[in-house]
Coordinates of C-alpha atoms in Angstrom, one line a residue:
Chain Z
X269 CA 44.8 -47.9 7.0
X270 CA 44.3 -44.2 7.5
X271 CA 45.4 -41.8 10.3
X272 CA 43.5 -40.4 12.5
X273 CA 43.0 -36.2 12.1
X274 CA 45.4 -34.4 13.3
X275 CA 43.1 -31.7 15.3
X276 CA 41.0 -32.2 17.5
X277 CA 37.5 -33.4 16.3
X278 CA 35.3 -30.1 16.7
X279 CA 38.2 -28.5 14.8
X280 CA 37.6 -30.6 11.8
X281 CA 33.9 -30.4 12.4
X282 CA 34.0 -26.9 12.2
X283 CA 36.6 -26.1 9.8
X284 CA 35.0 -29.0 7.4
X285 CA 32.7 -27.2 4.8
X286 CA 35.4 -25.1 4.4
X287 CA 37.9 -27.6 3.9
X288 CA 35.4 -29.8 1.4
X289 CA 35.4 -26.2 -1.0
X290 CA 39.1 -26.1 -0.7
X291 CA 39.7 -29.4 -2.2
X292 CA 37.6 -28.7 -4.9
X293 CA 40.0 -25.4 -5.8
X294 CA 42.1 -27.7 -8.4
X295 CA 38.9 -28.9 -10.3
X296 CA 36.0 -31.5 -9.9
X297 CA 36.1 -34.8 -7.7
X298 CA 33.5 -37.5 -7.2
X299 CA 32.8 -37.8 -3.3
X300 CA 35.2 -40.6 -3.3
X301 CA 38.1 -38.1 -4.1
X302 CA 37.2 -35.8 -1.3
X303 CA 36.9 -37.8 1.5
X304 CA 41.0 -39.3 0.3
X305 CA 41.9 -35.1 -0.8
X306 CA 40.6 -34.8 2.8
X307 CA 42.4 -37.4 4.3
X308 CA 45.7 -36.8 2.6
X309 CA 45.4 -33.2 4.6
X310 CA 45.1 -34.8 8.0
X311 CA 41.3 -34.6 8.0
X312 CA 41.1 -38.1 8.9
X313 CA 39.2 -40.7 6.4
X314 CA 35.3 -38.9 6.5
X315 CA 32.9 -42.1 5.7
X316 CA 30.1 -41.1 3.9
X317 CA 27.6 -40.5 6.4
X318 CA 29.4 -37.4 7.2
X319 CA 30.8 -36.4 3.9
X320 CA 27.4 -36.4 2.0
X321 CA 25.1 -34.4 4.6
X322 CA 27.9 -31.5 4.0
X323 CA 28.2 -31.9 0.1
X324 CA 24.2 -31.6 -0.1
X325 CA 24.4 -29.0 2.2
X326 CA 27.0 -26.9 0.4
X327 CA 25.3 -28.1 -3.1
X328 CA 21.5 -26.5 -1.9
X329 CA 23.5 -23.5 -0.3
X330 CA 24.9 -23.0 -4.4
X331 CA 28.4 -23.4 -3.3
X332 CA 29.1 -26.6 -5.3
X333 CA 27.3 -27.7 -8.3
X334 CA 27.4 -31.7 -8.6
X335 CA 26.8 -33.5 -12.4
X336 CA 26.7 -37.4 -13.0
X337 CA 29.7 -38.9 -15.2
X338 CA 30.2 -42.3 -16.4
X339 CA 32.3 -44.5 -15.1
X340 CA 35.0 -46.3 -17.2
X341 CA 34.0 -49.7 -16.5
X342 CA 32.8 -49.3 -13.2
X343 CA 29.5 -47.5 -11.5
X344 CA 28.7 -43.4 -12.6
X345 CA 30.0 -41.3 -10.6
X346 CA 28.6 -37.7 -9.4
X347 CA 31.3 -35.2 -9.9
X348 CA 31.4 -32.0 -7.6
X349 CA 32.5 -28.5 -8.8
X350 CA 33.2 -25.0 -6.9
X351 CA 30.8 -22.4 -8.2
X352 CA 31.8 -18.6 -8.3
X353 CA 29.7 -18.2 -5.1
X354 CA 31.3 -21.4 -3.0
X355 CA 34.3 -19.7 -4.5
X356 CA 33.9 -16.6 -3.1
X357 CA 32.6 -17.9 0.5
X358 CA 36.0 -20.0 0.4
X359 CA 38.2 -16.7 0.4
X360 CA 36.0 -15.1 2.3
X361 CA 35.9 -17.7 5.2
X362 CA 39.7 -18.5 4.8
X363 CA 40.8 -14.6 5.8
X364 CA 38.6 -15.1 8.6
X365 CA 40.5 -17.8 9.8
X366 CA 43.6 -16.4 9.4
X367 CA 42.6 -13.6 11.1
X368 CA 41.5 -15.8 14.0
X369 CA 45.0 -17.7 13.4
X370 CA 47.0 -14.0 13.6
X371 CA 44.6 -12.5 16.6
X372 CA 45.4 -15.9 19.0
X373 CA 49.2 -16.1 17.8
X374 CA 49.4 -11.8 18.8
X375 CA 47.3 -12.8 22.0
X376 CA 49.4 -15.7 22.8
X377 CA 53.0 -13.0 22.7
X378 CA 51.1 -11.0 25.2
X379 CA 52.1 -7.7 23.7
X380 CA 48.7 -6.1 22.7
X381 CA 47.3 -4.2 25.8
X382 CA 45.3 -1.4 24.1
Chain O
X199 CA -0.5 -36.5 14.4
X200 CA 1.5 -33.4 15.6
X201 CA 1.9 -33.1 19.4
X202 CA 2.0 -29.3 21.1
X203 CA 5.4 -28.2 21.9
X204 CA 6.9 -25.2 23.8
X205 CA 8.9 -24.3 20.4
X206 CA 6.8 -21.2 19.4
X207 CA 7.2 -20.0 23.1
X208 CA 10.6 -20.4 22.4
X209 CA 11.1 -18.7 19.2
X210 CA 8.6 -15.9 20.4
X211 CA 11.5 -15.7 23.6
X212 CA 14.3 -15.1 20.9
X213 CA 12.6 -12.0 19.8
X214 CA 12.5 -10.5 23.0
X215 CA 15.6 -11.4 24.0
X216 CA 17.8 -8.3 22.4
X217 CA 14.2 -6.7 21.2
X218 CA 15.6 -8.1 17.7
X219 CA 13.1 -10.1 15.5
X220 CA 15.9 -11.8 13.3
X221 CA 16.7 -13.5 16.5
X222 CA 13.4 -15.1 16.2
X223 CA 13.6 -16.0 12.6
X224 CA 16.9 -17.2 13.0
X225 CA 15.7 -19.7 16.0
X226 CA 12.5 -20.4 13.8
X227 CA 14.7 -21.3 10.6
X228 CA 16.8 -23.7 12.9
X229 CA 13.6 -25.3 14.9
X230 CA 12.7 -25.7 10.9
X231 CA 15.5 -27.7 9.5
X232 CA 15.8 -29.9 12.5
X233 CA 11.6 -30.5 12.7
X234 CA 11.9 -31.2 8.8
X235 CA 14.8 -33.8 9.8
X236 CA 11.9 -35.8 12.0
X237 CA 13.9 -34.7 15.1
X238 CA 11.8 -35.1 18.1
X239 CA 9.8 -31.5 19.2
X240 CA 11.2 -31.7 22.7
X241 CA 14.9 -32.6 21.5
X242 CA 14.8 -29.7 19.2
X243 CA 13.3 -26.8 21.8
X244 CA 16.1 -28.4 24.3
X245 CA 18.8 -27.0 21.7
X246 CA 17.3 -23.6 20.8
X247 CA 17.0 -23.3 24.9
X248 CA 20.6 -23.9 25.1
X249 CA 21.6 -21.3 22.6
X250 CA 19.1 -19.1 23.9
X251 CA 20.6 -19.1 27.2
X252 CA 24.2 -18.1 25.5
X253 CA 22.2 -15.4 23.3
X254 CA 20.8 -13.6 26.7
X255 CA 24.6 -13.9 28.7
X256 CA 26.2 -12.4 25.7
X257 CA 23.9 -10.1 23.9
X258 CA 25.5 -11.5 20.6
X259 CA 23.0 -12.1 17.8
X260 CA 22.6 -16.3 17.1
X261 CA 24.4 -15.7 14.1
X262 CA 27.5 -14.4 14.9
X263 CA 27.5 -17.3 18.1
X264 CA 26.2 -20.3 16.4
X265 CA 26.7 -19.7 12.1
X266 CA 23.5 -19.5 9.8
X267 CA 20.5 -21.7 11.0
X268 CA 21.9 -24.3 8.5
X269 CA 25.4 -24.4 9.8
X270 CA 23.6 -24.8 13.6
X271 CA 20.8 -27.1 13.1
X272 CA 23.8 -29.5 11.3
X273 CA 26.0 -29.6 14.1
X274 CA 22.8 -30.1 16.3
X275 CA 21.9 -33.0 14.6
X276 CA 25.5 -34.4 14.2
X277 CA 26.2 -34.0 17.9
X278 CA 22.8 -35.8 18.9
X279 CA 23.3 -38.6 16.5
X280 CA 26.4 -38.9 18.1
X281 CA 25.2 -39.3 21.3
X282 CA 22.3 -41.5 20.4
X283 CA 19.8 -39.0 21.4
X284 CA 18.3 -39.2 17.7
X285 CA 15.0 -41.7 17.5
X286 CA 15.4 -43.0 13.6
X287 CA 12.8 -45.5 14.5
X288 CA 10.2 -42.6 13.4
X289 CA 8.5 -44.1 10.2
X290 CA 5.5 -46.1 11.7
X291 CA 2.4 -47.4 10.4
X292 CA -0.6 -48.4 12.5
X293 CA -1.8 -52.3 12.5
X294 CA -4.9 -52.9 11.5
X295 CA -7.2 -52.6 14.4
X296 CA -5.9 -48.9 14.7
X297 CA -6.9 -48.2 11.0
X298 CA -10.6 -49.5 11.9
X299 CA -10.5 -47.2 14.8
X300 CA -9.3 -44.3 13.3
X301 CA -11.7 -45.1 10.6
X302 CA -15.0 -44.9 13.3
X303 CA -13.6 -41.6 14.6
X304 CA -13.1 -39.9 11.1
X305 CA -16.7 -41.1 10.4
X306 CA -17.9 -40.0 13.3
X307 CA -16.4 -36.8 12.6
X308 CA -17.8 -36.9 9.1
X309 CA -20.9 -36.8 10.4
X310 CA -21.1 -34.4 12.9
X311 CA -19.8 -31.7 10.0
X312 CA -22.8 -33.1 7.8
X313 CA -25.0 -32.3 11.1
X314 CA -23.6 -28.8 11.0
X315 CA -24.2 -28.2 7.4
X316 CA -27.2 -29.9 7.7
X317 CA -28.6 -27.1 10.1
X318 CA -27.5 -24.6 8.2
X319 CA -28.7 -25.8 5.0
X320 CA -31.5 -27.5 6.1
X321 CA -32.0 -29.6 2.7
X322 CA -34.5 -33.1 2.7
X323 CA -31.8 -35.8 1.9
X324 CA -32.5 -39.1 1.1
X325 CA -31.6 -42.2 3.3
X326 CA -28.4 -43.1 1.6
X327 CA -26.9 -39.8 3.0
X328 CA -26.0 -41.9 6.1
X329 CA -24.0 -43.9 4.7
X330 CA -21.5 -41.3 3.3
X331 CA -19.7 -40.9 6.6
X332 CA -18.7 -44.4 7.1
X333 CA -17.7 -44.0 3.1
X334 CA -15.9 -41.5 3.1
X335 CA -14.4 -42.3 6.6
X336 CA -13.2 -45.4 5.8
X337 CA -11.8 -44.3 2.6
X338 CA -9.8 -41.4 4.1
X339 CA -8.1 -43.3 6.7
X340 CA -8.0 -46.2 4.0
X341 CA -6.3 -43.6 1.6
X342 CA -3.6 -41.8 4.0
X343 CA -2.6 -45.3 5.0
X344 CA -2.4 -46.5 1.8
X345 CA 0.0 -43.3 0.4
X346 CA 2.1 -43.9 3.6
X347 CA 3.3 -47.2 3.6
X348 CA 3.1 -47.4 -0.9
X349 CA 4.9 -44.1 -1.0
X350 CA 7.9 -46.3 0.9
X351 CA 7.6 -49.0 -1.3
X352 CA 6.5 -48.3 -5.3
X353 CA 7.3 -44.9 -7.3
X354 CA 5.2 -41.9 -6.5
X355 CA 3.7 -42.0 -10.5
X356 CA 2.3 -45.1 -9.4
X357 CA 1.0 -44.8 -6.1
X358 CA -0.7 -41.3 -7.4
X359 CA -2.5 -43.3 -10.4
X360 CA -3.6 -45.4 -7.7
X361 CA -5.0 -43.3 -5.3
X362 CA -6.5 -41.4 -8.2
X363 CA -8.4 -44.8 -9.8
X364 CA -9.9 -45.4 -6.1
X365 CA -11.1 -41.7 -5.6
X366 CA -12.5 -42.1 -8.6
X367 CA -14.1 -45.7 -7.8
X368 CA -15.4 -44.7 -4.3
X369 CA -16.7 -41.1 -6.1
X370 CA -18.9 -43.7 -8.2
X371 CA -19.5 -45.9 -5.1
X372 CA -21.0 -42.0 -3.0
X373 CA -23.5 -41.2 -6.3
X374 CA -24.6 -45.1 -6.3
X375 CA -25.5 -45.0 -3.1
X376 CA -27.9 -41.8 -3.1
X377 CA -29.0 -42.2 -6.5
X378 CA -30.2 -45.7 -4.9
X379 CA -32.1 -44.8 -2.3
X380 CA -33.2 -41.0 -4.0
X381 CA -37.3 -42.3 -3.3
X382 CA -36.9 -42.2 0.4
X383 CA -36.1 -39.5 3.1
X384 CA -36.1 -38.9 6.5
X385 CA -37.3 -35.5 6.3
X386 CA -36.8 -32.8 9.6
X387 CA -35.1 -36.3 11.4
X388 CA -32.4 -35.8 9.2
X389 CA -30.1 -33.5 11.1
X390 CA -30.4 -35.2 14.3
X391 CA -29.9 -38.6 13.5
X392 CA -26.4 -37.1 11.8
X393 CA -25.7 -36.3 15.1
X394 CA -26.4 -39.2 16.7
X395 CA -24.4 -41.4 13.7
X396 CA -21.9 -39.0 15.1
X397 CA -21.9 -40.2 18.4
X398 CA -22.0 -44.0 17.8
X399 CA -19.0 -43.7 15.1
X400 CA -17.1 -41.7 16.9
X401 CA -17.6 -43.5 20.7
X402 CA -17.2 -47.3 18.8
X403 CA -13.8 -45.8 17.3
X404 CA -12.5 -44.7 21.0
X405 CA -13.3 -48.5 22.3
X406 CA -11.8 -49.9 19.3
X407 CA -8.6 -47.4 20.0
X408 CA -8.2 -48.9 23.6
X409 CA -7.7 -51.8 22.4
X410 CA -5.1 -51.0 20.0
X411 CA -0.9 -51.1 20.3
X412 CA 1.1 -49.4 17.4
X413 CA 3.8 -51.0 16.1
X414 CA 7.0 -50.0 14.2
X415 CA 7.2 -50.7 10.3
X416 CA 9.6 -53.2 8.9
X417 CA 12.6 -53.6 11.9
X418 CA 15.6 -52.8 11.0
X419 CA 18.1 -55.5 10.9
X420 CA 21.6 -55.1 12.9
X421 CA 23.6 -55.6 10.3
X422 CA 22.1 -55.0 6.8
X423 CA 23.1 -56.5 3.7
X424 CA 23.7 -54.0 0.8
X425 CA 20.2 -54.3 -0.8
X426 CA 18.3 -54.3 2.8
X427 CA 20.4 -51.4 3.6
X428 CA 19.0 -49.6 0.4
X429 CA 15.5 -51.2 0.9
X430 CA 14.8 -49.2 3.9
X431 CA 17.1 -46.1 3.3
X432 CA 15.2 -45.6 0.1
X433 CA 11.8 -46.2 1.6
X434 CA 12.3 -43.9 4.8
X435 CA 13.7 -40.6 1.8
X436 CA 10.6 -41.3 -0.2
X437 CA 8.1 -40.7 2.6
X438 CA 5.5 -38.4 2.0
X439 CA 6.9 -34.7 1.5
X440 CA 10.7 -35.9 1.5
X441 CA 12.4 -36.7 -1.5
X442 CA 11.6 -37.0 -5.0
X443 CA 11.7 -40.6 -6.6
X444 CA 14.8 -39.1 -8.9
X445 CA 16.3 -37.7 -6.1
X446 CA 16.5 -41.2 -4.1
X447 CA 17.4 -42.5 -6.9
X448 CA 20.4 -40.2 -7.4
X449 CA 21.3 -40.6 -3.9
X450 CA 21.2 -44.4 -3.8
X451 CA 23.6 -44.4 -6.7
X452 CA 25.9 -41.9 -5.1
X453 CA 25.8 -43.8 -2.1
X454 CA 26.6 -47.1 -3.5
X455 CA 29.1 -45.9 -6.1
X456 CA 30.8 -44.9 -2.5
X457 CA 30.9 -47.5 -1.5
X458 CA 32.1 -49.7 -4.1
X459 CA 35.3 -47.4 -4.0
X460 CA 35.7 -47.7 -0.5
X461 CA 35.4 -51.3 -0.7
X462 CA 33.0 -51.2 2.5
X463 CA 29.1 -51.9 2.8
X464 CA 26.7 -49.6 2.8
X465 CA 26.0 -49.9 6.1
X466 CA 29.2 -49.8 7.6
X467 CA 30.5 -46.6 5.3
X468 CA 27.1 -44.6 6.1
X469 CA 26.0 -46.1 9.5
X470 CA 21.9 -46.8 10.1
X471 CA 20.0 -46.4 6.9
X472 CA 17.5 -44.4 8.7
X473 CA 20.0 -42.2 10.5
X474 CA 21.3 -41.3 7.2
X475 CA 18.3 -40.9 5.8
X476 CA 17.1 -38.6 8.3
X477 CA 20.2 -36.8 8.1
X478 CA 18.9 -35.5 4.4
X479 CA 15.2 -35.0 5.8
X480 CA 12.8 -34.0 3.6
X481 CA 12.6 -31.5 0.9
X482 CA 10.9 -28.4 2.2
X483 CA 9.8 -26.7 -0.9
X484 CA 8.6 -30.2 -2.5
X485 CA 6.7 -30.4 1.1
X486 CA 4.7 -27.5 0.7
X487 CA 4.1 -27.6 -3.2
X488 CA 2.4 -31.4 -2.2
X489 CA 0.6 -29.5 0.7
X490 CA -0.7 -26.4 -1.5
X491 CA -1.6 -28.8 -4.4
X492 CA -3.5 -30.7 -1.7
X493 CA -5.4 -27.8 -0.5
X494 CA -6.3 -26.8 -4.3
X495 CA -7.6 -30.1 -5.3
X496 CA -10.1 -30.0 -1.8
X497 CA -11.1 -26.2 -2.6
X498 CA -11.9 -27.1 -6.5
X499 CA -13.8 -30.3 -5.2
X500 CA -15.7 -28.8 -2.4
X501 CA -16.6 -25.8 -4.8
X502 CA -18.4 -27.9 -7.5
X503 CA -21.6 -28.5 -5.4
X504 CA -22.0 -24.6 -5.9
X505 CA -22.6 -25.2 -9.9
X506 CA -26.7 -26.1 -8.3
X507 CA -26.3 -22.8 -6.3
X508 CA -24.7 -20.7 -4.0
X509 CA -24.1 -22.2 -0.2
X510 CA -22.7 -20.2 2.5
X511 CA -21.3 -23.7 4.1
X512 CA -19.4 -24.7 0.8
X513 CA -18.1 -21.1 0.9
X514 CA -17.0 -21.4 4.8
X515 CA -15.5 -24.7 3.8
X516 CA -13.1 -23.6 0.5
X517 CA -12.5 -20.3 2.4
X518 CA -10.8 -22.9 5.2
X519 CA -8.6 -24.9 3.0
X520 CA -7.6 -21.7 1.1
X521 CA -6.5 -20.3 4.3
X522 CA -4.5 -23.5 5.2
X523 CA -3.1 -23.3 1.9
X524 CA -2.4 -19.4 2.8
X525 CA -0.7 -20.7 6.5
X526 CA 1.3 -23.0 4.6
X527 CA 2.7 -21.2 1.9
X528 CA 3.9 -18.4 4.6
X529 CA 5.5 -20.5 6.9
X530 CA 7.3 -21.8 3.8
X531 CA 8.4 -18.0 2.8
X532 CA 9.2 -17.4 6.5
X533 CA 11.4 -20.3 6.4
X534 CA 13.4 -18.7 3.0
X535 CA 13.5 -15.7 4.1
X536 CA 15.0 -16.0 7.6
X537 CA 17.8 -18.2 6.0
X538 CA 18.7 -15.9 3.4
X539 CA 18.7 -13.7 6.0
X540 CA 21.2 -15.4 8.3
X541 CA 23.1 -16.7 5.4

């Protein structure tokens, strides 16, 4: 059982590469992780048809950097890992979002009239 | 075969929209991804349309309204798969009748370049030369519809060795045949019964084509079990120019070691295998390394007749590939470049 996300969809379509680097800020995670690391945050449970498209995406962009490990016991999993460059798009994207969080909240007090 | 679409037209529009070229590389990189994806010509010119219309209201550049061409054409595709508007249903391969067909036409084809050359060249060749077209006709179509439907079944390795043992066999099979029949010719007849060989192949192939209907490879079943699942999935990513064997490989056991976590089937944690596939599309740069390598292997062969002496035809001929290998390589460097320019 998992809850649905807690934005609306295009919200988590949007924010979602940049949510996929940010879960990989504490260290490496197999795609299993994510989608549950994603989850947990009120992305909603991503199956893998969506999680994997972004993963390659961000892996041929040089963002992530994925390496096979064995599993103990079970099937090998592939392990993703921020590089310095997804690293630096993450903090680069995140202060645009704030700034887009800041400019609708100063917008929304109605204050700023030139 | 590909069909004409407006896209140029479109991407040529983007240029002129805010007199800025990026535009147009930007729409090109984007028409790119999606065309690489096997999205359908008109589906994808219906989307740059759409954010061509947003580009001329606002004056903004594409990038700053849509994201990078790889950010765009992804939520394209998603929002299209969504809404069913994606045909996954693209991998074909034509029945048998269709094969003969195509088979007459590439002969007849065959032949009427042999006419040309002939003119040109005006050598006395012996009667055996008329049976090259057929040969070679039949082994051409024989040979692309081999690759297509073994390169979704076996491992490239081997369906390379095998193409390579039957060019080699039917190479044999082309010198047999003239060295056969060297004694004879038909002497200044030559040329123009080419052309009519021309004419009979090529007319015999368009009845034959009339009566054919092309039908879809392998159905895919509602409800696929985890090995049908990976059957097709598999055999749609290694289609010609997509993905390497390792790459499906690694995929495959990414996708199923998913799955065995998430305690679902393949199928119902990553939808339609071909969908899926298709959302991975195929590997541009492996693409046009296959396509270049192509083009090498056809200039080197169609140069060695020039070892008995210099031919303005052969020359024509290599000069053409290399230019196709040229076309390729640049839309392939136009492709980089605007996406590291929008990135």
């Amino acid at each position: 059982m998992t809850d649905p996300p807690r934005w609306p969809t295009p919200w988590v379509r949007a924010a979602l590469d940049l949510a996929v680097l940010a879960s990989l800020v504490d260290g490496r995670l197999h795609g299993y992780a994510i989608a549950q690391a994603l989850a947990e945050h009120g992305f909603g449970l991503l199956k893998g048809g969506s999680l994997y498209p972004v993963l390659n995406r961000l892996e041929e962009a040089g963002d992530v950097e994925a390496a096979w490990t064995e599993g103990r016991g079970g099937p090998g999993r592939r392990e993703y890992a921020l590089t310095a460059a997804g690293r630096d798009r993450l903090e680069r994207e995140l202060g645009s979002w704030r700034e887009l969080g800041e400019t609708l909240t100063t917008m929304s007090r109605g204050t700023t009239h030139g | 075969m590909a069909e004409a679409t407006p896209i140029p037209a479109t991407v040529n529009a983007y240029e002129h929209a805010r007199g800025e070229g990026l535009d147009g590389q930007w729409a090109f990189a984007v028409s790119w991804r999606l065309l690489m994806k096997n999205v359908d010509a008109t589906l994808v010119d219906e989307g740059l349309r759409e954010a061509l219309e947003l580009v001329r209201e606002t004056g903004e550049s594409p990038e700053e309204l849509f994201g990078s061409p790889g950010v765009h054409a992804a939520e394209l595709f998603e929002r299209w798969r969504r809404d069913g508007r994606l045909n996954p249903a693209a991998v074909k391969v034509p029945t048998s009748r269709s094969l003969v067909a195509s088979s007459l036409k590439a002969s007849g084809w065959i032949a009427f370049i042999m006419f040309v050359l002939e003119l040109v060249g005006g050598r006395d060749l012996p009667v055996g030369f008329f049976a090259l077209p057929l040969l070679l006709g039949f082994a051409t179509i024989g040979g692309v519809a081999f690759w297509e439907w073994a390169s979704h079944a076996w491992a490239t390795a081997l369906v390379v060795t095998v193409m390579t043992a039957a060019t080699v066999g039917i190479g044999a099979a082309t010198v047999g045949v003239l060295e056969v029949t060297s004694g004879t010719s038909l002497g200044a007849l030559t040329p123009w019964l080419l052309l009519l060989e021309a004419a009979v192949l090529w007319s015999a192939g368009t009845v034959v084509l009339i009566l054919v209907t092309a039908k879809t490879f392998a159905e895919v079943q509602d409800n696929p079990d985890d090995e049908q699942w990976v059957r097709r999935f598999s055999g749609v990513l290694r289609g010609p120019g997509w993905q390497s064997d390792a790459r499906v490989r690694e995929i495959v056991r990414e996708a199923r070691s998913h799955a065995a976590e998430s305690g679902r089937t393949l199928a119902a944690e990553f939808g339609p295998p071909d969908a899926h596939a298709m959302a991975y599309g195929v590997d541009v740069r492996r693409r046009t390394t296959l396509k270049i390598a192509l083009y090498a292997v056809l200039v080197a062969l169609n140069l060695v007749p020039m070892v008995d002496g210099f031919s303005w035809a052969t020359t024509a001929v290599a000069l053409f590939f290399t230019w196709q290998a040229w076309q390729e390589y640049r839309t392939y460097d136009r492709f980089r470049s605007s996406a590291q320019v929008a990135s």
